[in-house]
Coordinates of C-alpha atoms in Angstrom, one line a residue:
Chain A
M1 CA 27.9 -1.6 12.3
T2 CA 27.8 -5.2 11.1
E3 CA 27.6 -7.9 13.7
P4 CA 30.9 -9.8 14.0
R5 CA 29.0 -13.1 13.8
T6 CA 26.0 -14.0 11.6
V7 CA 22.5 -13.3 12.7
R8 CA 20.7 -16.7 13.2
I9 CA 17.1 -16.4 12.0
V10 CA 13.9 -18.4 12.1
V11 CA 11.1 -17.6 9.7
A12 CA 7.5 -18.4 10.9
D13 CA 4.6 -18.0 8.4
D14 CA 1.7 -20.3 7.5
H15 CA 2.4 -19.8 3.8
Q16 CA 5.1 -21.8 2.2
L17 CA 5.7 -19.1 -0.5
V18 CA 6.6 -16.7 2.3
R19 CA 8.8 -19.1 4.3
D20 CA 10.7 -20.2 1.3
G21 CA 10.9 -16.8 -0.4
F22 CA 12.2 -15.0 2.7
A23 CA 14.6 -17.8 3.5
E24 CA 16.1 -17.6 0.0
L25 CA 16.4 -13.9 0.2
L26 CA 18.0 -13.9 3.6
D27 CA 20.5 -16.6 2.7
T28 CA 21.9 -14.4 -0.1
Q29 CA 23.3 -12.1 2.6
P30 CA 26.6 -13.1 4.2
D31 CA 25.6 -11.8 7.6
F32 CA 22.4 -13.8 7.9
T33 CA 21.7 -17.5 8.2
V34 CA 18.2 -19.0 8.3
I35 CA 18.4 -22.0 10.7
A36 CA 14.8 -23.1 10.5
T37 CA 11.3 -22.3 9.4
A38 CA 7.9 -22.9 11.2
S39 CA 4.4 -23.0 9.8
D40 CA 2.5 -21.9 13.0
G41 CA 3.1 -20.2 16.3
A42 CA 3.4 -23.4 18.4
E43 CA 6.1 -24.8 16.1
A44 CA 7.9 -21.5 16.2
V45 CA 8.0 -21.5 20.0
R46 CA 9.2 -25.1 20.1
I47 CA 12.0 -24.5 17.5
C48 CA 13.1 -21.4 19.2
K49 CA 13.4 -23.1 22.6
E50 CA 15.5 -25.8 21.0
L51 CA 17.7 -23.8 18.7
R52 CA 18.0 -20.3 20.4
P53 CA 18.0 -18.1 17.3
D54 CA 18.9 -14.4 17.4
L55 CA 15.8 -13.2 15.5
V56 CA 12.4 -14.5 14.5
L57 CA 10.4 -13.3 11.5
M58 CA 6.9 -13.9 12.8
D59 CA 3.7 -13.7 10.8
V60 CA 0.9 -12.1 12.8
R61 CA -1.9 -14.4 11.6
M62 CA -1.3 -18.2 11.8
P63 CA -3.5 -21.2 12.6
R64 CA -3.2 -23.1 15.9
M65 CA -1.2 -20.4 17.7
D66 CA -1.0 -16.9 16.2
G67 CA 2.0 -14.6 16.1
I68 CA 0.9 -12.6 19.1
E69 CA 0.7 -15.6 21.5
A70 CA 3.9 -17.0 20.1
T71 CA 5.6 -13.6 20.8
R72 CA 4.3 -13.6 24.3
Q73 CA 5.7 -17.0 25.0
L74 CA 9.0 -16.3 23.5
V75 CA 9.4 -13.1 25.4
G76 CA 8.8 -15.1 28.5
L77 CA 12.1 -16.8 27.9
G78 CA 13.8 -13.7 29.4
S79 CA 17.3 -13.0 28.4
E80 CA 17.4 -16.0 26.1
A81 CA 14.5 -14.7 24.0
P82 CA 15.1 -13.9 20.4
R83 CA 14.2 -10.5 19.0
I84 CA 11.0 -10.6 17.1
L85 CA 10.1 -8.9 13.8
V86 CA 6.5 -9.2 12.9
L87 CA 5.3 -9.7 9.3
T88 CA 2.1 -8.2 8.1
T89 CA 0.1 -7.4 4.9
F90 CA -1.6 -4.4 6.4
D91 CA 0.2 -1.4 7.8
L92 CA -2.5 -0.2 10.3
D93 CA -3.3 -3.6 11.7
E94 CA -4.4 -3.8 15.3
H95 CA -3.0 -7.3 15.6
V96 CA 0.5 -5.9 14.8
Y97 CA 0.0 -3.4 17.7
D98 CA -0.9 -6.3 20.0
A99 CA 2.2 -8.1 18.9
L100 CA 4.3 -5.1 19.7
R101 CA 2.8 -4.8 23.1
A102 CA 3.5 -8.5 23.6
G103 CA 7.2 -7.7 23.1
A104 CA 7.9 -7.7 19.3
S105 CA 10.5 -5.1 18.4
G106 CA 9.2 -4.0 15.0
F107 CA 7.0 -4.9 12.1
L108 CA 7.6 -5.3 8.3
L109 CA 5.3 -5.3 5.4
K110 CA 5.6 -8.6 3.5
D111 CA 5.5 -6.9 0.1
G112 CA 8.6 -4.8 0.8
T113 CA 11.7 -4.9 -1.3
A114 CA 14.6 -7.3 -0.4
E115 CA 16.7 -4.3 0.7
R116 CA 14.0 -3.3 3.1
L117 CA 13.9 -6.8 4.6
F118 CA 17.7 -6.9 5.0
D119 CA 17.7 -3.4 6.6
A120 CA 14.9 -4.3 9.0
V121 CA 16.7 -7.5 10.2
R122 CA 19.9 -5.5 10.7
V123 CA 18.2 -2.7 12.6
I124 CA 16.3 -5.1 14.9
A125 CA 19.3 -7.3 15.5
A126 CA 21.4 -4.3 16.5
G127 CA 18.8 -2.8 18.7
E128 CA 20.1 0.7 18.4
A129 CA 17.1 2.3 16.8
L130 CA 13.4 2.0 16.0
L131 CA 12.6 0.3 12.8
A132 CA 10.7 2.5 10.3
P133 CA 10.2 5.1 13.1
G134 CA 7.5 7.1 11.2
I135 CA 5.3 4.2 10.5
T136 CA 5.8 2.5 13.8
R137 CA 5.0 5.6 15.7
R138 CA 1.9 6.1 13.6
L139 CA 0.7 2.5 14.3
I140 CA 1.4 2.9 18.0
S141 CA -0.2 6.3 18.3
E142 CA -3.3 5.0 16.4
F143 CA -3.9 2.1 18.7
A144 CA -2.4 3.2 22.0
T145 CA -5.0 5.9 22.5
Q146 CA -7.8 3.4 22.1
R147 CA -6.6 1.6 25.2
P148 CA -7.2 3.0 28.7
V149 CA -4.2 4.7 30.2
S150 CA -2.6 2.3 32.7
P151 CA -1.8 4.0 36.1
A152 CA 1.0 1.6 36.7
S153 CA 3.1 2.8 33.8
S154 CA 2.5 6.5 34.8
A155 CA 3.8 5.7 38.3
S156 CA 7.0 4.1 37.1
L157 CA 7.7 7.0 34.8
R158 CA 8.1 9.2 37.8
S159 CA 11.2 7.2 38.8
L160 CA 13.1 8.6 35.8
T161 CA 15.4 11.5 36.1
P162 CA 14.7 14.6 34.0
R163 CA 17.5 13.7 31.6
E164 CA 16.2 10.1 31.3
T165 CA 12.7 11.4 30.5
E166 CA 14.2 13.7 27.9
V167 CA 16.0 10.7 26.3
L168 CA 12.8 8.7 26.4
R169 CA 10.9 11.4 24.6
L170 CA 13.5 11.5 21.9
V171 CA 13.4 7.7 21.6
T172 CA 9.6 8.0 21.2
E173 CA 10.1 10.5 18.3
G174 CA 12.0 7.8 16.6
L175 CA 15.5 9.1 16.9
S176 CA 18.4 6.7 16.9
N177 CA 21.1 6.8 19.6
L178 CA 23.4 8.7 17.2
E179 CA 20.7 11.3 16.5
I180 CA 19.9 11.7 20.2
A181 CA 23.6 12.2 20.9
D182 CA 23.7 14.9 18.3
R183 CA 20.5 16.6 19.6
L184 CA 21.7 16.6 23.2
T185 CA 25.4 17.2 22.4
I186 CA 26.5 14.2 24.4
T187 CA 28.4 11.1 23.3
E188 CA 26.6 8.1 21.9
E189 CA 27.9 6.0 24.7
T190 CA 26.2 8.3 27.3
V191 CA 23.0 8.0 25.3
K192 CA 23.2 4.2 25.3
T193 CA 23.7 4.3 29.1
H194 CA 20.6 6.5 29.6
V195 CA 18.5 4.3 27.3
G196 CA 19.7 1.2 29.2
R197 CA 18.7 2.8 32.5
V198 CA 15.3 3.9 31.2
L199 CA 14.6 0.3 29.9
S200 CA 15.6 -1.3 33.1
K201 CA 13.8 1.2 35.4
L202 CA 10.6 0.7 33.5
G203 CA 11.1 -3.0 33.0
L204 CA 11.0 -2.8 29.3
R205 CA 12.6 -5.0 26.7
D206 CA 13.6 -2.6 24.0
R207 CA 12.9 0.8 22.4
T208 CA 9.7 -0.3 20.8
Q209 CA 8.3 -1.2 24.2
A210 CA 9.5 2.2 25.5
V211 CA 7.5 4.0 22.7
I212 CA 4.4 2.0 23.6
A213 CA 4.8 2.8 27.3
A214 CA 5.2 6.5 26.5
Y215 CA 2.0 6.6 24.5
E216 CA 0.0 4.4 26.9
S217 CA 1.0 6.3 30.0
G218 CA 0.1 9.6 28.3
L219 CA 3.7 10.9 28.5
V220 CA 3.4 11.5 24.7
V221 CA 0.2 12.5 23.1
P222 CA -0.3 11.9 19.3
H223 CA -0.7 15.2 17.6
R224 CA -2.8 13.9 14.8
A225 CA -6.4 13.8 16.1
Chain B
M1 CA -61.7 7.9 2.9
E2 CA -63.5 10.8 4.5
A3 CA -66.3 11.8 2.3
S4 CA -65.7 15.0 0.5
P5 CA -67.5 18.1 1.7
R6 CA -69.2 18.4 -1.7
A7 CA -70.5 14.9 -1.6
L8 CA -71.9 15.5 1.9
A9 CA -73.5 18.8 0.8
V10 CA -75.1 17.0 -2.2
V11 CA -76.4 14.1 -0.1
G12 CA -77.7 16.6 2.6
S13 CA -79.5 18.7 0.0
T14 CA -81.0 15.7 -1.7
L15 CA -82.3 14.3 1.6
A16 CA -83.7 17.7 2.4
V17 CA -85.5 17.8 -0.9
L18 CA -86.8 14.3 -0.4
G19 CA -87.8 15.0 3.1
L20 CA -89.7 18.1 2.1
A21 CA -91.4 16.2 -0.7
E22 CA -92.4 13.5 1.8
V23 CA -93.9 16.2 4.1
F24 CA -95.7 17.8 1.3
A25 CA -97.1 14.4 0.1
R26 CA -98.4 13.6 3.5
A27 CA -99.9 17.0 4.0
A28 CA -101.5 16.6 0.5
I29 CA -103.1 13.3 1.3
G30 CA -104.5 14.7 4.6
R31 CA -102.3 12.7 7.0
L32 CA -100.7 15.8 8.4
D33 CA -102.2 19.1 9.6
V34 CA -100.5 22.4 8.7
E35 CA -98.8 22.9 12.0
S36 CA -97.4 19.4 12.1
A37 CA -96.3 19.8 8.5
L38 CA -94.4 23.0 9.3
V39 CA -92.7 21.4 12.2
L40 CA -91.8 18.4 10.2
A41 CA -90.5 20.6 7.4
L42 CA -88.3 22.4 9.9
V43 CA -87.0 19.1 11.3
V44 CA -86.2 17.9 7.9
V45 CA -84.1 20.9 7.2
G46 CA -82.6 20.9 10.7
S47 CA -81.5 17.3 10.4
T48 CA -80.4 17.0 6.8
L49 CA -78.6 20.2 6.0
P50 CA -76.1 20.1 8.9
M51 CA -74.5 17.1 7.2
A52 CA -72.6 19.6 5.0
L53 CA -70.9 21.1 8.0
S54 CA -67.2 20.4 8.2
S55 CA -67.4 19.4 11.8
A56 CA -68.7 15.9 12.0
T57 CA -69.6 16.4 15.7
T58 CA -71.7 19.4 15.1
A59 CA -73.5 17.8 12.2
A60 CA -74.3 14.7 14.2
L61 CA -75.3 16.7 17.2
L62 CA -77.8 18.9 15.2
A63 CA -79.2 16.0 13.3
T64 CA -79.8 13.9 16.4
A65 CA -81.2 16.8 18.4
A66 CA -83.6 17.8 15.7
S67 CA -84.8 14.1 15.3
V68 CA -85.1 13.4 19.0
L69 CA -87.0 16.7 19.6
S70 CA -89.3 15.9 16.7
L71 CA -89.9 12.3 18.0
A72 CA -90.3 13.1 21.6
G73 CA -92.2 16.4 21.3
F74 CA -94.2 15.9 18.1
H75 CA -94.2 12.1 17.5
L76 CA -93.2 12.8 14.0
L77 CA -90.1 12.0 11.9
S78 CA -89.5 11.8 8.2
V79 CA -87.6 8.9 6.7
A80 CA -85.1 11.4 5.2
S81 CA -84.3 12.7 8.7
A82 CA -83.8 9.2 9.9
A83 CA -81.4 8.5 7.1
A84 CA -79.6 11.7 7.8
V85 CA -79.1 10.8 11.4
L86 CA -77.7 7.4 10.4
I87 CA -75.3 9.0 7.9
C88 CA -74.1 11.6 10.5
L89 CA -73.5 9.0 13.1
Y90 CA -71.6 6.8 10.7
R91 CA -69.4 9.7 9.7
L92 CA -68.8 10.8 13.3
G93 CA -67.8 7.2 14.3
G94 CA -65.4 7.0 11.5
S95 CA -63.8 10.4 11.9
P96 CA -60.0 10.2 12.1
D97 CA -59.7 13.0 14.5
R98 CA -57.5 11.9 17.4
T99 CA -57.3 15.0 19.5
R100 CA -60.8 14.7 20.8
P101 CA -62.6 11.4 21.1
P102 CA -65.6 12.2 18.9
R103 CA -66.1 8.6 17.9
Y104 CA -67.4 7.4 21.1
F105 CA -69.6 10.4 21.3
A106 CA -71.4 9.0 18.3
I107 CA -72.5 6.0 20.4
A108 CA -73.6 8.4 23.0
L109 CA -75.7 10.2 20.4
A110 CA -77.4 6.9 19.5
T111 CA -78.7 6.3 23.0
P112 CA -81.6 8.8 23.1
F113 CA -83.3 6.8 20.4
L114 CA -83.0 3.7 22.5
V115 CA -84.5 5.6 25.4
L116 CA -87.4 6.8 23.3
A117 CA -88.0 3.3 22.0
L118 CA -88.0 1.9 25.5
I119 CA -90.2 4.5 27.0
G120 CA -92.8 4.0 24.3
P121 CA -94.9 6.6 22.6
S122 CA -97.8 8.4 24.1
P123 CA -100.2 8.4 22.5
P124 CA -99.0 5.2 20.7
S125 CA -98.8 5.2 17.0
S126 CA -97.7 2.3 15.0
E127 CA -95.8 4.2 12.4
W128 CA -93.9 6.2 15.1
A129 CA -93.2 3.1 17.0
A130 CA -91.8 1.3 14.0
L131 CA -89.6 4.2 13.0
T132 CA -88.3 4.7 16.6
V133 CA -87.5 1.1 17.0
V134 CA -85.7 0.9 13.7
L135 CA -83.7 4.1 14.5
A136 CA -82.9 2.8 17.9
A137 CA -81.5 -0.3 16.4
L138 CA -79.7 1.2 13.5
A139 CA -78.2 4.3 15.2
P140 CA -75.7 2.4 17.3
V141 CA -74.9 0.2 14.4
A142 CA -74.1 3.2 12.2
A143 CA -71.9 4.7 14.9
I144 CA -70.1 1.5 15.6
G145 CA -69.9 0.8 11.9
G146 CA -68.0 4.0 11.4
I147 CA -65.7 3.3 14.3
A148 CA -64.9 -0.2 12.9
V149 CA -64.1 1.1 9.4
Q150 CA -61.8 3.8 10.7
A151 CA -60.0 1.2 13.0
G152 CA -59.5 -1.0 9.9
R153 CA -58.0 1.9 8.0
E154 CA -55.5 2.6 10.8
V155 CA -54.4 -1.0 11.1
Q156 CA -53.7 -0.9 7.3
E157 CA -51.6 2.2 7.8
N158 CA -49.6 0.7 10.6
R159 CA -48.9 -2.4 8.7
A160 CA -47.6 -0.4 5.7
A161 CA -45.3 1.7 7.9
R162 CA -43.9 -1.4 9.6
Q163 CA -43.2 -2.9 6.2
V164 CA -41.2 0.1 5.2
I165 CA -39.1 0.0 8.4
A166 CA -38.5 -3.7 7.9
D167 CA -37.4 -3.2 4.3
T168 CA -35.0 -0.4 5.3
L169 CA -33.5 -2.6 8.0
V170 CA -33.0 -5.5 5.6
D171 CA -31.4 -3.1 3.1
H172 CA -29.1 -1.6 5.8
T173 CA -28.0 -5.0 7.0
A174 CA -27.4 -6.2 3.5
R175 CA -25.2 -3.2 2.8
G176 CA -23.2 -3.8 5.9
E177 CA -22.9 -7.5 5.0
R178 CA -21.7 -6.5 1.5
A179 CA -19.1 -4.2 3.0
R180 CA -17.9 -7.1 5.2
I181 CA -17.7 -9.4 2.2
A182 CA -15.8 -6.8 0.2
R183 CA -13.3 -6.5 3.0
E184 CA -12.8 -10.2 3.1
L185 CA -12.2 -10.3 -0.6
H186 CA -9.9 -7.4 -0.3
D187 CA -7.9 -9.3 2.3
V188 CA -7.6 -12.3 0.1
V189 CA -6.5 -10.3 -2.9
A190 CA -4.0 -8.3 -0.9
H191 CA -2.5 -11.5 0.3
H192 CA -2.1 -12.9 -3.2
I193 CA -0.5 -9.7 -4.4
S194 CA 1.8 -9.7 -1.4
M195 CA 3.0 -13.2 -2.5
V196 CA 3.7 -11.9 -6.0
A197 CA 6.0 -9.3 -4.5
V198 CA 7.8 -11.7 -2.3
Q199 CA 8.3 -14.1 -5.1
A200 CA 9.6 -11.4 -7.4
E201 CA 12.1 -10.3 -4.9
A202 CA 13.3 -13.8 -4.1
A203 CA 13.7 -14.6 -7.8
R204 CA 15.5 -11.3 -8.4
L205 CA 18.2 -12.0 -5.8
A206 CA 18.3 -15.7 -5.3
V207 CA 18.1 -17.2 -8.7
P208 CA 21.7 -18.0 -9.7
G209 CA 22.9 -16.7 -13.1
L210 CA 20.0 -14.5 -13.7
P211 CA 20.8 -11.9 -16.5
A212 CA 20.4 -8.2 -15.7
A213 CA 17.4 -8.0 -18.1
G214 CA 15.6 -10.7 -16.1
A215 CA 16.4 -8.9 -12.8
Q216 CA 15.0 -5.7 -14.3
R217 CA 11.8 -7.3 -15.2
L218 CA 11.4 -8.9 -11.9
S219 CA 12.1 -5.7 -10.2
A220 CA 9.3 -4.1 -12.2
I221 CA 6.9 -6.9 -11.3
G222 CA 7.7 -6.4 -7.7
D223 CA 7.2 -2.6 -7.9
T224 CA 3.8 -3.1 -9.7
A225 CA 2.7 -5.5 -7.0
R226 CA 3.7 -3.0 -4.3
E227 CA 1.8 -0.2 -6.0
A228 CA -1.3 -2.3 -6.2
L229 CA -1.0 -2.9 -2.5
V230 CA -0.8 0.8 -1.8
E231 CA -4.1 1.2 -3.6
M232 CA -5.6 -1.8 -1.8
R233 CA -4.7 -0.3 1.5
R234 CA -6.5 2.9 0.5
L235 CA -9.5 0.7 -0.5
L236 CA -9.4 -0.9 2.9
G237 CA -9.8 2.5 4.5
V238 CA -12.8 3.2 2.3
L239 CA -14.3 -0.2 3.2
R240 CA -13.8 0.4 6.9
D241 CA -15.7 3.7 6.6
D242 CA -18.4 2.1 4.5
A243 CA -19.4 -0.7 6.8
G244 CA -23.0 0.1 7.8
V245 CA -23.0 3.5 6.4
D246 CA -24.7 4.5 3.1
V247 CA -22.2 6.8 1.6
A248 CA -21.2 7.7 -1.9
D249 CA -17.5 7.5 -2.7
R250 CA -16.1 9.7 0.0
H251 CA -12.6 9.4 -1.3
P252 CA -12.4 11.1 -4.7
Q253 CA -9.4 10.8 -6.8
P254 CA -6.7 13.0 -5.3
G255 CA -5.6 16.2 -7.0
L256 CA -3.1 18.9 -6.4
D257 CA -4.9 20.0 -3.2
Q258 CA -3.8 16.7 -1.7
V259 CA -0.2 17.3 -2.6
T260 CA 0.2 19.4 0.6
E261 CA -1.0 16.3 2.5
L262 CA 1.6 14.2 0.7
V263 CA 4.3 16.6 1.6
D264 CA 3.2 16.8 5.2
D265 CA 3.0 13.0 5.5
A266 CA 6.5 12.7 4.0
R267 CA 8.0 15.2 6.3
E268 CA 6.4 13.6 9.3
S269 CA 7.2 10.0 8.6
S270 CA 10.8 10.6 7.4
G271 CA 11.6 13.4 9.8
C272 CA 13.6 15.1 7.0
P273 CA 13.1 18.7 5.9
T274 CA 10.5 18.5 3.1
R275 CA 9.4 21.7 1.3
L276 CA 6.5 22.5 -1.0
I277 CA 7.2 25.4 -3.3
L278 CA 4.5 26.9 -5.5
R279 CA 5.3 29.4 -8.3
G280 CA 3.0 31.1 -10.8
A281 CA -0.7 31.7 -10.6
P282 CA -2.5 28.4 -10.0
I283 CA -4.9 27.6 -12.9
A284 CA -7.5 24.9 -13.1
L285 CA -6.1 21.7 -14.5
D286 CA -7.8 18.7 -16.1
P287 CA -8.6 16.3 -13.3
H288 CA -6.7 13.5 -15.1
V289 CA -3.6 15.8 -15.2
E290 CA -4.0 16.6 -11.5
L291 CA -4.2 12.9 -10.7
V292 CA -1.0 12.2 -12.7
A293 CA 0.8 15.1 -11.0
Y294 CA -0.3 13.7 -7.6
R295 CA 0.9 10.2 -8.4
I296 CA 4.3 11.5 -9.7
V297 CA 4.9 13.5 -6.5
Q298 CA 3.8 10.4 -4.5
E299 CA 6.1 8.1 -6.3
A300 CA 9.1 10.5 -6.2
L301 CA 8.6 11.1 -2.5
T302 CA 8.5 7.4 -1.9
N303 CA 11.7 6.9 -3.8
S304 CA 13.5 9.6 -1.9
R305 CA 12.4 8.1 1.3
R306 CA 13.6 4.7 0.2
H307 CA 16.9 5.6 -1.5
A308 CA 17.9 8.9 0.1
A309 CA 16.8 8.4 3.6
G310 CA 17.6 11.5 5.7
A311 CA 18.0 13.8 2.7
A312 CA 16.1 17.1 2.4
V313 CA 13.4 17.0 -0.4
D314 CA 12.0 19.9 -2.4
V315 CA 8.6 19.5 -4.2
E316 CA 8.2 22.4 -6.7
L317 CA 5.1 23.2 -8.6
V318 CA 5.3 25.8 -11.3
Y319 CA 2.2 27.0 -13.2
A320 CA 3.2 28.6 -16.5
D321 CA 1.3 29.3 -19.7
S322 CA -0.8 26.3 -20.3
E323 CA 1.3 23.7 -18.5
L324 CA 2.3 22.5 -15.0
R325 CA 6.0 22.0 -14.4
L326 CA 6.7 19.8 -11.5
R327 CA 10.0 18.9 -9.9
V328 CA 10.8 16.7 -6.9
R329 CA 14.5 17.0 -5.9
D330 CA 16.5 15.5 -3.0
N331 CA 20.0 16.1 -2.0
G332 CA 20.8 12.5 -1.2
P333 CA 23.3 10.2 -2.9
G334 CA 21.8 10.5 -6.3
P335 CA 21.0 7.6 -8.7
N336 CA 22.7 4.4 -7.9
P337 CA 24.8 3.2 -10.9
M338 CA 24.5 -0.4 -9.7
A339 CA 20.7 -0.4 -9.5
P340 CA 18.7 -1.9 -12.3
L341 CA 17.2 0.7 -14.6
G342 CA 13.5 1.0 -15.0
G343 CA 12.6 0.0 -11.6
H344 CA 11.3 2.1 -8.7
G345 CA 8.1 3.1 -10.4
L346 CA 9.8 5.3 -12.9
V347 CA 8.2 3.4 -15.8
G348 CA 4.8 4.0 -14.2
M349 CA 5.5 7.7 -13.9
Q350 CA 6.5 8.0 -17.6
E351 CA 3.5 6.1 -18.7
R352 CA 1.1 8.2 -16.7
A353 CA 2.7 11.4 -18.0
F354 CA 2.6 10.1 -21.5
A355 CA -1.1 9.2 -21.2
V356 CA -2.0 12.9 -20.6
G357 CA 0.5 14.3 -23.2
G358 CA 3.3 15.2 -20.8
T359 CA 6.9 14.1 -20.2
V360 CA 8.9 13.0 -17.2
R361 CA 12.7 13.1 -16.9
T362 CA 14.6 11.5 -14.0
G363 CA 18.2 11.5 -13.1
P364 CA 20.9 13.2 -11.2
A365 CA 20.1 16.7 -10.0
P366 CA 22.5 19.5 -10.8
G367 CA 24.5 20.0 -7.6
G368 CA 24.0 16.4 -6.4
G369 CA 21.1 14.3 -5.5
Y370 CA 18.2 13.0 -7.5
S371 CA 15.6 14.8 -9.5
V372 CA 12.2 13.9 -11.0
H373 CA 11.1 16.6 -13.5
A374 CA 7.7 16.4 -15.2
V375 CA 6.0 18.8 -17.6
L376 CA 2.2 18.3 -18.0
P377 CA -0.3 20.1 -20.1
A378 CA -3.0 22.0 -18.3
K379 CA -5.8 20.7 -20.4
L380 CA -6.1 17.5 -22.4
E381 CA -7.4 19.3 -25.5
D382 CA -3.9 20.4 -26.0
L383 CA -3.0 17.0 -27.3
A384 CA -2.6 17.1 -31.1

């Protein structure tokens, strides 16, 4: 499960305590290396274009350019773009939702334990599962329903085969590839193929975007009123 | 400021008496013959007593009719009757009745006297002439005077009502403003506490050569900061609700009723089988005890989620004698021998239980997994 090479990380936060603290923590792990820190969104984008990290820890609120705009710009780099893990103090933050929609892969509370931080970085870097599926789904379902359903996403959903729609639904429930393989009694490899096809058919970056698309298109309806 | 019926009755009767006295005096000094005296007496009664009637319109109508008839037909009027007419017209003009417009009717009732004054008496009599002219002048004044006073009263009432509305609006805005300020303060405080947590973690892991005791303490500091943030997030929910709404604390301290919610939340967010088992007849517990029980379940569930992700969890509440026995058990990997002791909010659980006279035991569960076992007294009076 561990990556053969180390995950190259950039930490972007306007508070030095957070930058230094997280950098120190991450550097204690053999599979991580922090290559740079940034104190606002613009600096983060510049550094990422130059150094091409694998993952960026991005604070949502920063001066000059905030985490949402920086995410948007980084995602625009296409296949060269790093994965983005959003940092926040509040768990039901609409800004976090906006960052997810802009292309971030997951979010993390700043006050979590070190173990949680390491786990989050590994999950996002691997891309096999949603990070903190329960909380992420709750956030998405809370805010997705406040936005109007976009007809474009409903249309592209129809291009999925029944099996692919089934896989998408299970991804939206927060299941990892392994869990989906168990549920549908197929191999993990097959699940990965299906997920890959779903993402490319819908033009989505990762599973988090798939969950957002599912809620926003109305494919999945939150059951908590 | 409508005159009371009793006052009107008194004034009316007094004027009647005065008027009759006047008639009698005039008749006595030979200025009035018997017929005229009788007519005048009737007019006096007919113009003064109606004042006591509850309807201002009828009173004014009768007083005016009696006086006009007397002036036009008999060229006679007593001073008392004149006074009565003026009083009735003033009262009619100032009546607060809005359903019919009686006020302007008062002005109408003043006009016959003007007409009479203009037409002139026949035969002319200086006393008659003087009284008619005076009445013609004063009647409209009385009517308009009444109208003016009532109008002034209404302006006063409107002003008072507008003030009350303005005050309420200011109060409402102030409350909304306070809620906004409270939210901002909350954000600032939450940020600082977050920093404490980050620092504690960084120190715990990244300081070289830190002894185990130090790591333990830092772990406890981090846990406390995280607990504080959980409470702050709940506070933020209350502040969001409160912005602009006058509401007493809508989020009372949780008790055992809310444990079902905790279990549901845990089941939903972890996706693992989580059961709530109740045994024994539920008895009423001291609210402090209920709160402690809730917090213990909350902490235990959080720990299970964190350290035994994917494991099934049982939350068992047993009501027995005068105590509540509470057990949260998971079938995960069990306690980590490498983990620093005293972290993970266990100290907090023990302190809470101790504060209400109960006990908490944590450790490996028989058959594998981790177990949190608490025994709490039902009532605080059971403390020695």
